[in-house]
């Protein structure tokens, strides 16, 4: 009985007994993130130059920090290259399609990096746990998805799959913060509230998903996310290490001279300036 209690206590902290709980200082975080942003720009330029196709899947429990991590990645790069995909619930038509069909059009073309904020793995997680699909459908999905991912990779896509794992206590703290913070209340959906009480159902679904879809060609990479700052830095570092990019030679940039006024005068028409309240 004691072993079971110890196991549950460790799981509440994260995956395993040695979960990282010490928070990283903001000063160090911002310093390291600035360095990684430079590397992400290099990755972007390399992808455009070489026509590389990169697809990154973000999964995890509610409140694990997927959105914040994606925001940290995309903060200093072009949204035309780093494309974020967060699909809504399927339409009635999409429900009749092959399950992965609605995700396929969003896979990257040459020179693109696609970030899936949740992905086709909805079927193995929330849909299975909350009863939006049958157990048979979930099992069929997990049997078929390694074949689909092999086809994606064989087409030249670099596929990376990340699972952000947050402990019970930290998840509770984050969801309660959403309740009381007017800036974050939109993040808390009725589905989040329904899912919150089913921690161990999600744990079983996660374990089954890993067992079926953690393959040699498309492995799952688990990121401890009780400390959001550490999680973001660790994930971005791993992403960069997983892609064989290199710095692309750039032409030296120099601002040209401005043209002469040549008789131009500011118009007499008054402009509607925004009130300067600050």
PDB file of C-alpha atoms in Angstrom:
ATOM      1  CA  UNK A   1       0.000   0.000   0.000  1.00  0.00           C
ATOM      2  CA  UNK A   2       2.863   2.355   0.849  1.00  0.00           C
ATOM      3  CA  UNK A   3       4.446   1.727  -2.559  1.00  0.00           C
ATOM      4  CA  UNK A   4       1.152   2.585  -4.261  1.00  0.00           C
ATOM      5  CA  UNK A   5       0.889   5.853  -2.311  1.00  0.00           C
ATOM      6  CA  UNK A   6       4.493   6.747  -3.130  1.00  0.00           C
ATOM      7  CA  UNK A   7       3.828   6.025  -6.803  1.00  0.00           C
ATOM      8  CA  UNK A   8       0.740   8.256  -6.828  1.00  0.00           C
ATOM      9  CA  UNK A   9       2.641  11.033  -5.052  1.00  0.00           C
ATOM     10  CA  UNK A  10       5.437  10.907  -7.606  1.00  0.00           C
ATOM     11  CA  UNK A  11       2.950  10.883 -10.487  1.00  0.00           C
ATOM     12  CA  UNK A  12       1.317  14.004  -9.084  1.00  0.00           C
ATOM     13  CA  UNK A  13       4.676  15.742  -9.596  1.00  0.00           C
ATOM     14  CA  UNK A  14       5.175  14.474 -13.111  1.00  0.00           C
ATOM     15  CA  UNK A  15       6.457  11.424 -14.941  1.00  0.00           C
ATOM     16  CA  UNK A  16       8.790   9.586 -12.573  1.00  0.00           C
ATOM     17  CA  UNK A  17      10.062  10.342  -9.093  1.00  0.00           C
ATOM     18  CA  UNK A  18      12.726  12.899  -9.989  1.00  0.00           C
ATOM     19  CA  UNK A  19      10.444  15.547 -11.536  1.00  0.00           C
ATOM     20  CA  UNK A  20      11.985  19.015 -11.773  1.00  0.00           C
ATOM     21  CA  UNK A  21      10.235  21.411  -9.396  1.00  0.00           C
ATOM     22  CA  UNK A  22      12.773  24.224  -8.959  1.00  0.00           C
ATOM     23  CA  UNK A  23      11.685  27.230 -10.975  1.00  0.00           C
ATOM     24  CA  UNK A  24      14.081  28.903 -13.372  1.00  0.00           C
ATOM     25  CA  UNK A  25      14.669  32.613 -12.816  1.00  0.00           C
ATOM     26  CA  UNK A  26      13.137  34.996 -15.308  1.00  0.00           C
ATOM     27  CA  UNK A  27      16.533  36.620 -15.980  1.00  0.00           C
ATOM     28  CA  UNK A  28      18.173  33.345 -16.965  1.00  0.00           C
ATOM     29  CA  UNK A  29      15.086  32.251 -18.899  1.00  0.00           C
ATOM     30  CA  UNK A  30      15.001  35.397 -21.012  1.00  0.00           C
ATOM     31  CA  UNK A  31      18.744  35.185 -21.672  1.00  0.00           C
ATOM     32  CA  UNK A  32      18.541  31.570 -22.833  1.00  0.00           C
ATOM     33  CA  UNK A  33      15.349  32.171 -24.825  1.00  0.00           C
ATOM     34  CA  UNK A  34      16.983  35.068 -26.695  1.00  0.00           C
ATOM     35  CA  UNK A  35      19.843  32.760 -27.672  1.00  0.00           C
ATOM     36  CA  UNK A  36      17.405  30.071 -28.845  1.00  0.00           C
ATOM     37  CA  UNK A  37      15.397  32.634 -30.821  1.00  0.00           C
ATOM     38  CA  UNK A  38      18.523  33.364 -32.854  1.00  0.00           C
ATOM     39  CA  UNK A  39      18.844  29.656 -33.614  1.00  0.00           C
ATOM     40  CA  UNK A  40      15.162  29.437 -34.583  1.00  0.00           C
ATOM     41  CA  UNK A  41      15.710  32.245 -37.098  1.00  0.00           C
ATOM     42  CA  UNK A  42      18.640  30.259 -38.506  1.00  0.00           C
ATOM     43  CA  UNK A  43      16.375  27.207 -38.705  1.00  0.00           C
ATOM     44  CA  UNK A  44      13.770  29.270 -40.549  1.00  0.00           C
ATOM     45  CA  UNK A  45      16.279  30.557 -43.093  1.00  0.00           C
ATOM     46  CA  UNK A  46      17.673  27.045 -43.602  1.00  0.00           C
ATOM     47  CA  UNK A  47      14.189  25.590 -44.157  1.00  0.00           C
ATOM     48  CA  UNK A  48      13.376  28.239 -46.763  1.00  0.00           C
ATOM     49  CA  UNK A  49      16.720  27.830 -48.527  1.00  0.00           C
ATOM     50  CA  UNK A  50      16.667  24.018 -48.605  1.00  0.00           C
ATOM     51  CA  UNK A  51      12.926  23.414 -48.949  1.00  0.00           C
ATOM     52  CA  UNK A  52      12.839  21.398 -45.736  1.00  0.00           C
ATOM     53  CA  UNK A  53       9.466  20.321 -44.351  1.00  0.00           C
ATOM     54  CA  UNK A  54       9.152  20.159 -40.565  1.00  0.00           C
ATOM     55  CA  UNK A  55       6.074  19.094 -38.597  1.00  0.00           C
ATOM     56  CA  UNK A  56       5.957  19.384 -34.807  1.00  0.00           C
ATOM     57  CA  UNK A  57       3.129  17.838 -32.781  1.00  0.00           C
ATOM     58  CA  UNK A  58       2.331  19.180 -29.298  1.00  0.00           C
ATOM     59  CA  UNK A  59       0.216  17.053 -26.986  1.00  0.00           C
ATOM     60  CA  UNK A  60      -0.303  16.882 -23.232  1.00  0.00           C
ATOM     61  CA  UNK A  61      -2.798  17.316 -20.454  1.00  0.00           C
ATOM     62  CA  UNK A  62      -4.894  20.465 -20.097  1.00  0.00           C
ATOM     63  CA  UNK A  63      -2.732  23.186 -18.593  1.00  0.00           C
ATOM     64  CA  UNK A  64       0.531  21.474 -19.499  1.00  0.00           C
ATOM     65  CA  UNK A  65       1.815  24.565 -21.326  1.00  0.00           C
ATOM     66  CA  UNK A  66       1.452  23.677 -25.004  1.00  0.00           C
ATOM     67  CA  UNK A  67       0.174  27.101 -26.055  1.00  0.00           C
ATOM     68  CA  UNK A  68       2.828  29.007 -24.123  1.00  0.00           C
ATOM     69  CA  UNK A  69       5.590  26.858 -25.579  1.00  0.00           C
ATOM     70  CA  UNK A  70       4.327  27.399 -29.120  1.00  0.00           C
ATOM     71  CA  UNK A  71       4.120  31.139 -28.445  1.00  0.00           C
ATOM     72  CA  UNK A  72       7.736  31.122 -27.212  1.00  0.00           C
ATOM     73  CA  UNK A  73       8.819  29.344 -30.400  1.00  0.00           C
ATOM     74  CA  UNK A  74       6.988  31.667 -32.776  1.00  0.00           C
ATOM     75  CA  UNK A  75       7.678  34.969 -31.021  1.00  0.00           C
ATOM     76  CA  UNK A  76      10.586  36.027 -33.263  1.00  0.00           C
ATOM     77  CA  UNK A  77       9.992  34.139 -36.506  1.00  0.00           C
ATOM     78  CA  UNK A  78       7.751  34.560 -39.534  1.00  0.00           C
ATOM     79  CA  UNK A  79       4.171  33.266 -39.225  1.00  0.00           C
ATOM     80  CA  UNK A  80       4.319  32.495 -42.938  1.00  0.00           C
ATOM     81  CA  UNK A  81       7.089  29.951 -42.284  1.00  0.00           C
ATOM     82  CA  UNK A  82       6.212  28.801 -38.762  1.00  0.00           C
ATOM     83  CA  UNK A  83       2.530  27.975 -39.202  1.00  0.00           C
ATOM     84  CA  UNK A  84       0.467  27.179 -36.097  1.00  0.00           C
ATOM     85  CA  UNK A  85      -2.431  24.758 -36.604  1.00  0.00           C
ATOM     86  CA  UNK A  86      -5.103  24.504 -33.895  1.00  0.00           C
ATOM     87  CA  UNK A  87      -8.165  22.920 -35.455  1.00  0.00           C
ATOM     88  CA  UNK A  88     -11.635  23.358 -33.944  1.00  0.00           C
ATOM     89  CA  UNK A  89     -14.068  20.506 -33.376  1.00  0.00           C
ATOM     90  CA  UNK A  90     -14.809  18.634 -36.615  1.00  0.00           C
ATOM     91  CA  UNK A  91     -17.798  19.639 -38.732  1.00  0.00           C
ATOM     92  CA  UNK A  92     -20.555  17.168 -39.544  1.00  0.00           C
ATOM     93  CA  UNK A  93     -18.930  16.565 -42.924  1.00  0.00           C
ATOM     94  CA  UNK A  94     -15.495  16.032 -41.395  1.00  0.00           C
ATOM     95  CA  UNK A  95     -16.927  13.478 -39.006  1.00  0.00           C
ATOM     96  CA  UNK A  96     -17.714  11.275 -42.010  1.00  0.00           C
ATOM     97  CA  UNK A  97     -14.181  11.477 -43.432  1.00  0.00           C
ATOM     98  CA  UNK A  98     -11.212   9.245 -42.810  1.00  0.00           C
ATOM     99  CA  UNK A  99     -10.124  10.373 -39.355  1.00  0.00           C
ATOM    100  CA  UNK A 100      -6.728  11.887 -40.240  1.00  0.00           C
ATOM    101  CA  UNK A 101      -8.038  13.418 -43.462  1.00  0.00           C
ATOM    102  CA  UNK A 102      -8.706  16.887 -42.066  1.00  0.00           C
ATOM    103  CA  UNK A 103      -5.172  17.126 -40.696  1.00  0.00           C
ATOM    104  CA  UNK A 104      -3.378  16.173 -43.902  1.00  0.00           C
ATOM    105  CA  UNK A 105      -3.950  19.498 -45.772  1.00  0.00           C
ATOM    106  CA  UNK A 106      -2.114  21.282 -42.949  1.00  0.00           C
ATOM    107  CA  UNK A 107       1.090  19.280 -43.249  1.00  0.00           C
ATOM    108  CA  UNK A 108       4.060  21.446 -44.284  1.00  0.00           C
ATOM    109  CA  UNK A 109       5.057  22.134 -47.858  1.00  0.00           C
ATOM    110  CA  UNK A 110       8.657  22.903 -48.816  1.00  0.00           C
ATOM    111  CA  UNK A 111      10.131  25.655 -46.671  1.00  0.00           C
ATOM    112  CA  UNK A 112       7.436  25.436 -43.983  1.00  0.00           C
ATOM    113  CA  UNK A 113       7.429  24.475 -40.312  1.00  0.00           C
ATOM    114  CA  UNK A 114       4.016  23.409 -39.024  1.00  0.00           C
ATOM    115  CA  UNK A 115       3.263  23.398 -35.299  1.00  0.00           C
ATOM    116  CA  UNK A 116       0.176  21.380 -34.320  1.00  0.00           C
ATOM    117  CA  UNK A 117      -1.414  22.633 -31.093  1.00  0.00           C
ATOM    118  CA  UNK A 118      -3.031  19.254 -30.554  1.00  0.00           C
ATOM    119  CA  UNK A 119      -3.220  16.955 -33.522  1.00  0.00           C
ATOM    120  CA  UNK A 120      -4.609  13.712 -34.856  1.00  0.00           C
ATOM    121  CA  UNK A 121      -3.801  12.294 -31.414  1.00  0.00           C
ATOM    122  CA  UNK A 122      -7.043  13.816 -30.144  1.00  0.00           C
ATOM    123  CA  UNK A 123      -8.546  10.448 -30.987  1.00  0.00           C
ATOM    124  CA  UNK A 124      -6.202   8.615 -28.614  1.00  0.00           C
ATOM    125  CA  UNK A 125      -6.743  11.145 -25.833  1.00  0.00           C
ATOM    126  CA  UNK A 126      -9.706  13.441 -25.316  1.00  0.00           C
ATOM    127  CA  UNK A 127     -12.005  11.712 -27.812  1.00  0.00           C
ATOM    128  CA  UNK A 128     -11.404   8.322 -26.253  1.00  0.00           C
ATOM    129  CA  UNK A 129     -11.603   9.448 -22.627  1.00  0.00           C
ATOM    130  CA  UNK A 130     -14.643  11.693 -23.077  1.00  0.00           C
ATOM    131  CA  UNK A 131     -16.553   9.220 -25.234  1.00  0.00           C
ATOM    132  CA  UNK A 132     -16.481  11.108 -28.549  1.00  0.00           C
ATOM    133  CA  UNK A 133     -15.327   7.940 -30.272  1.00  0.00           C
ATOM    134  CA  UNK A 134     -15.781   4.268 -29.518  1.00  0.00           C
ATOM    135  CA  UNK A 135     -13.103   2.081 -27.994  1.00  0.00           C
ATOM    136  CA  UNK A 136     -12.950   0.210 -31.284  1.00  0.00           C
ATOM    137  CA  UNK A 137     -12.323   3.456 -33.201  1.00  0.00           C
ATOM    138  CA  UNK A 138      -9.575   4.480 -30.776  1.00  0.00           C
ATOM    139  CA  UNK A 139      -7.855   1.101 -31.088  1.00  0.00           C
ATOM    140  CA  UNK A 140      -8.095   1.174 -34.877  1.00  0.00           C
ATOM    141  CA  UNK A 141      -6.580   4.653 -34.876  1.00  0.00           C
ATOM    142  CA  UNK A 142      -3.609   3.646 -32.738  1.00  0.00           C
ATOM    143  CA  UNK A 143      -3.039   0.630 -34.959  1.00  0.00           C
ATOM    144  CA  UNK A 144      -3.119   2.697 -38.151  1.00  0.00           C
ATOM    145  CA  UNK A 145      -1.355   5.918 -37.132  1.00  0.00           C
ATOM    146  CA  UNK A 146       2.214   4.521 -37.222  1.00  0.00           C
ATOM    147  CA  UNK A 147       1.613   3.624 -40.878  1.00  0.00           C
ATOM    148  CA  UNK A 148       0.316   7.141 -41.594  1.00  0.00           C
ATOM    149  CA  UNK A 149       3.308   8.691 -39.872  1.00  0.00           C
ATOM    150  CA  UNK A 150       5.686   6.480 -41.832  1.00  0.00           C
ATOM    151  CA  UNK A 151       4.048   7.759 -45.031  1.00  0.00           C
ATOM    152  CA  UNK A 152       4.441  11.358 -43.809  1.00  0.00           C
ATOM    153  CA  UNK A 153       8.120  10.814 -43.037  1.00  0.00           C
ATOM    154  CA  UNK A 154       8.724   8.944 -46.304  1.00  0.00           C
ATOM    155  CA  UNK A 155       7.382  12.027 -48.118  1.00  0.00           C
ATOM    156  CA  UNK A 156      10.321  14.012 -46.733  1.00  0.00           C
ATOM    157  CA  UNK A 157       8.749  15.551 -43.628  1.00  0.00           C
ATOM    158  CA  UNK A 158      10.762  15.786 -40.406  1.00  0.00           C
ATOM    159  CA  UNK A 159       8.177  14.760 -37.786  1.00  0.00           C
ATOM    160  CA  UNK A 160       8.673  15.533 -34.096  1.00  0.00           C
ATOM    161  CA  UNK A 161       6.161  14.578 -31.389  1.00  0.00           C
ATOM    162  CA  UNK A 162       6.205  16.166 -27.930  1.00  0.00           C
ATOM    163  CA  UNK A 163       4.149  15.267 -24.881  1.00  0.00           C
ATOM    164  CA  UNK A 164       4.143  17.944 -22.149  1.00  0.00           C
ATOM    165  CA  UNK A 165       3.601  16.315 -18.774  1.00  0.00           C
ATOM    166  CA  UNK A 166       2.360  18.357 -15.829  1.00  0.00           C
ATOM    167  CA  UNK A 167       1.724  17.071 -12.302  1.00  0.00           C
ATOM    168  CA  UNK A 168      -1.653  17.080 -10.590  1.00  0.00           C
ATOM    169  CA  UNK A 169      -0.894  19.891  -8.153  1.00  0.00           C
ATOM    170  CA  UNK A 170       0.537  22.188 -10.806  1.00  0.00           C
ATOM    171  CA  UNK A 171      -2.334  21.475 -13.182  1.00  0.00           C
ATOM    172  CA  UNK A 172      -4.798  22.398 -10.448  1.00  0.00           C
ATOM    173  CA  UNK A 173      -2.919  25.625  -9.720  1.00  0.00           C
ATOM    174  CA  UNK A 174      -2.908  26.625 -13.399  1.00  0.00           C
ATOM    175  CA  UNK A 175      -6.576  25.862 -13.975  1.00  0.00           C
ATOM    176  CA  UNK A 176      -7.576  27.749 -10.828  1.00  0.00           C
ATOM    177  CA  UNK A 177      -5.470  30.668 -12.043  1.00  0.00           C
ATOM    178  CA  UNK A 178      -7.483  30.671 -15.261  1.00  0.00           C
ATOM    179  CA  UNK A 179     -10.697  30.863 -13.254  1.00  0.00           C
ATOM    180  CA  UNK A 180      -9.580  33.954 -11.339  1.00  0.00           C
ATOM    181  CA  UNK A 181      -7.607  35.780 -14.051  1.00  0.00           C
ATOM    182  CA  UNK A 182      -9.787  37.713 -16.510  1.00  0.00           C
ATOM    183  CA  UNK A 183      -6.956  37.538 -19.070  1.00  0.00           C
ATOM    184  CA  UNK A 184      -6.930  33.743 -19.014  1.00  0.00           C
ATOM    185  CA  UNK A 185     -10.562  32.770 -18.452  1.00  0.00           C
ATOM    186  CA  UNK A 186     -10.996  32.129 -22.196  1.00  0.00           C
ATOM    187  CA  UNK A 187      -8.487  29.284 -21.894  1.00  0.00           C
ATOM    188  CA  UNK A 188     -10.820  27.356 -19.589  1.00  0.00           C
ATOM    189  CA  UNK A 189     -13.412  25.464 -21.611  1.00  0.00           C
ATOM    190  CA  UNK A 190     -16.291  23.289 -20.359  1.00  0.00           C
ATOM    191  CA  UNK A 191     -14.289  20.342 -21.714  1.00  0.00           C
ATOM    192  CA  UNK A 192     -11.352  21.260 -19.464  1.00  0.00           C
ATOM    193  CA  UNK A 193     -13.637  21.156 -16.433  1.00  0.00           C
ATOM    194  CA  UNK A 194     -15.087  17.792 -17.438  1.00  0.00           C
ATOM    195  CA  UNK A 195     -11.635  16.396 -18.107  1.00  0.00           C
ATOM    196  CA  UNK A 196     -10.115  17.630 -14.857  1.00  0.00           C
ATOM    197  CA  UNK A 197     -11.679  14.927 -12.684  1.00  0.00           C
ATOM    198  CA  UNK A 198     -10.528  12.104 -14.976  1.00  0.00           C
ATOM    199  CA  UNK A 199      -6.784  12.259 -14.338  1.00  0.00           C
ATOM    200  CA  UNK A 200      -6.206   8.518 -14.302  1.00  0.00           C
ATOM    201  CA  UNK A 201      -8.408   7.840 -17.328  1.00  0.00           C
ATOM    202  CA  UNK A 202      -6.123  10.228 -19.203  1.00  0.00           C
ATOM    203  CA  UNK A 203      -3.084   8.515 -17.701  1.00  0.00           C
ATOM    204  CA  UNK A 204      -4.268   5.146 -19.030  1.00  0.00           C
ATOM    205  CA  UNK A 205      -5.034   6.650 -22.433  1.00  0.00           C
ATOM    206  CA  UNK A 206      -1.597   8.274 -22.546  1.00  0.00           C
ATOM    207  CA  UNK A 207       0.102   5.011 -21.639  1.00  0.00           C
ATOM    208  CA  UNK A 208      -1.795   3.103 -24.342  1.00  0.00           C
ATOM    209  CA  UNK A 209      -0.960   5.809 -26.874  1.00  0.00           C
ATOM    210  CA  UNK A 210       2.737   5.650 -26.057  1.00  0.00           C
ATOM    211  CA  UNK A 211       2.729   1.867 -26.247  1.00  0.00           C
ATOM    212  CA  UNK A 212       1.128   1.865 -29.697  1.00  0.00           C
ATOM    213  CA  UNK A 213       2.663   4.943 -31.341  1.00  0.00           C
ATOM    214  CA  UNK A 214       6.104   5.471 -29.792  1.00  0.00           C
ATOM    215  CA  UNK A 215       7.994   4.079 -32.773  1.00  0.00           C
ATOM    216  CA  UNK A 216      11.631   4.203 -33.844  1.00  0.00           C
ATOM    217  CA  UNK A 217      10.849   6.491 -36.786  1.00  0.00           C
ATOM    218  CA  UNK A 218       8.380   8.737 -34.900  1.00  0.00           C
ATOM    219  CA  UNK A 219       9.128   8.534 -31.165  1.00  0.00           C
ATOM    220  CA  UNK A 220       7.411  10.483 -28.412  1.00  0.00           C
ATOM    221  CA  UNK A 221       9.543  12.973 -26.512  1.00  0.00           C
ATOM    222  CA  UNK A 222       8.246  13.713 -23.002  1.00  0.00           C
ATOM    223  CA  UNK A 223       8.863  17.161 -21.522  1.00  0.00           C
ATOM    224  CA  UNK A 224       8.417  17.835 -17.820  1.00  0.00           C
ATOM    225  CA  UNK A 225       6.424  21.050 -17.651  1.00  0.00           C
ATOM    226  CA  UNK A 226       5.802  21.829 -13.987  1.00  0.00           C
ATOM    227  CA  UNK A 227       8.249  24.699 -14.560  1.00  0.00           C
ATOM    228  CA  UNK A 228       7.030  26.341 -17.757  1.00  0.00           C
ATOM    229  CA  UNK A 229      10.266  28.206 -18.364  1.00  0.00           C
ATOM    230  CA  UNK A 230      12.433  25.104 -18.141  1.00  0.00           C
ATOM    231  CA  UNK A 231       9.985  23.179 -20.300  1.00  0.00           C
ATOM    232  CA  UNK A 232      10.071  25.768 -23.075  1.00  0.00           C
ATOM    233  CA  UNK A 233      13.848  25.989 -23.127  1.00  0.00           C
ATOM    234  CA  UNK A 234      14.301  22.216 -22.987  1.00  0.00           C
ATOM    235  CA  UNK A 235      11.797  21.577 -25.762  1.00  0.00           C
ATOM    236  CA  UNK A 236      13.153  24.272 -28.083  1.00  0.00           C
ATOM    237  CA  UNK A 237      16.702  23.036 -27.512  1.00  0.00           C
ATOM    238  CA  UNK A 238      15.661  19.481 -28.324  1.00  0.00           C
ATOM    239  CA  UNK A 239      13.783  20.603 -31.435  1.00  0.00           C
ATOM    240  CA  UNK A 240      16.862  22.433 -32.707  1.00  0.00           C
ATOM    241  CA  UNK A 241      19.092  19.447 -31.945  1.00  0.00           C
ATOM    242  CA  UNK A 242      16.702  17.171 -33.864  1.00  0.00           C
ATOM    243  CA  UNK A 243      16.907  19.065 -37.166  1.00  0.00           C
ATOM    244  CA  UNK A 244      20.169  19.070 -39.182  1.00  0.00           C
ATOM    245  CA  UNK A 245      19.991  22.783 -39.950  1.00  0.00           C
ATOM    246  CA  UNK A 246      22.945  25.083 -40.398  1.00  0.00           C
ATOM    247  CA  UNK A 247      23.413  28.819 -40.684  1.00  0.00           C
ATOM    248  CA  UNK A 248      22.700  30.141 -44.161  1.00  0.00           C
ATOM    249  CA  UNK A 249      25.059  32.734 -45.629  1.00  0.00           C
ATOM    250  CA  UNK A 250      23.412  36.157 -45.709  1.00  0.00           C
ATOM    251  CA  UNK A 251      24.172  39.139 -47.867  1.00  0.00           C
ATOM    252  CA  UNK A 252      25.448  42.136 -45.971  1.00  0.00           C
ATOM    253  CA  UNK A 253      22.534  44.475 -45.258  1.00  0.00           C
ATOM    254  CA  UNK A 254      22.892  48.236 -45.638  1.00  0.00           C
ATOM    255  CA  UNK A 255      20.073  50.758 -45.611  1.00  0.00           C
ATOM    256  CA  UNK A 256      19.812  52.719 -48.871  1.00  0.00           C
ATOM    257  CA  UNK A 257      19.690  56.507 -48.938  1.00  0.00           C
ATOM    258  CA  UNK A 258      16.258  58.053 -48.679  1.00  0.00           C
ATOM    259  CA  UNK A 259      14.889  59.868 -51.719  1.00  0.00           C
ATOM    260  CA  UNK A 260      14.860  63.688 -51.731  1.00  0.00           C
ATOM    261  CA  UNK A 261      11.735  65.627 -50.790  1.00  0.00           C
ATOM    262  CA  UNK A 262      11.288  66.937 -54.361  1.00  0.00           C
ATOM    263  CA  UNK A 263       8.558  69.398 -53.419  1.00  0.00           C
ATOM    264  CA  UNK A 264       6.581  67.125 -51.089  1.00  0.00           C
ATOM    265  CA  UNK A 265       4.615  68.920 -48.317  1.00  0.00           C
ATOM    266  CA  UNK A 266       2.628  67.463 -45.437  1.00  0.00           C
ATOM    267  CA  UNK A 267      -1.119  67.682 -46.209  1.00  0.00           C
ATOM    268  CA  UNK A 268      -3.140  70.329 -44.433  1.00  0.00           C
ATOM    269  CA  UNK A 269      -5.887  67.808 -43.644  1.00  0.00           C
ATOM    270  CA  UNK A 270      -6.000  67.050 -39.897  1.00  0.00           C
ATOM    271  CA  UNK A 271      -5.237  63.429 -39.011  1.00  0.00           C
ATOM    272  CA  UNK A 272      -7.309  61.407 -36.581  1.00  0.00           C
ATOM    273  CA  UNK A 273      -4.644  60.509 -34.016  1.00  0.00           C
ATOM    274  CA  UNK A 274      -5.339  57.944 -31.340  1.00  0.00           C
ATOM    275  CA  UNK A 275      -5.689  59.651 -27.922  1.00  0.00           C
ATOM    276  CA  UNK A 276      -2.357  59.527 -26.087  1.00  0.00           C
ATOM    277  CA  UNK A 277      -3.435  58.223 -22.699  1.00  0.00           C
ATOM    278  CA  UNK A 278      -0.057  56.832 -21.747  1.00  0.00           C
TER     279      UNK A 278
END
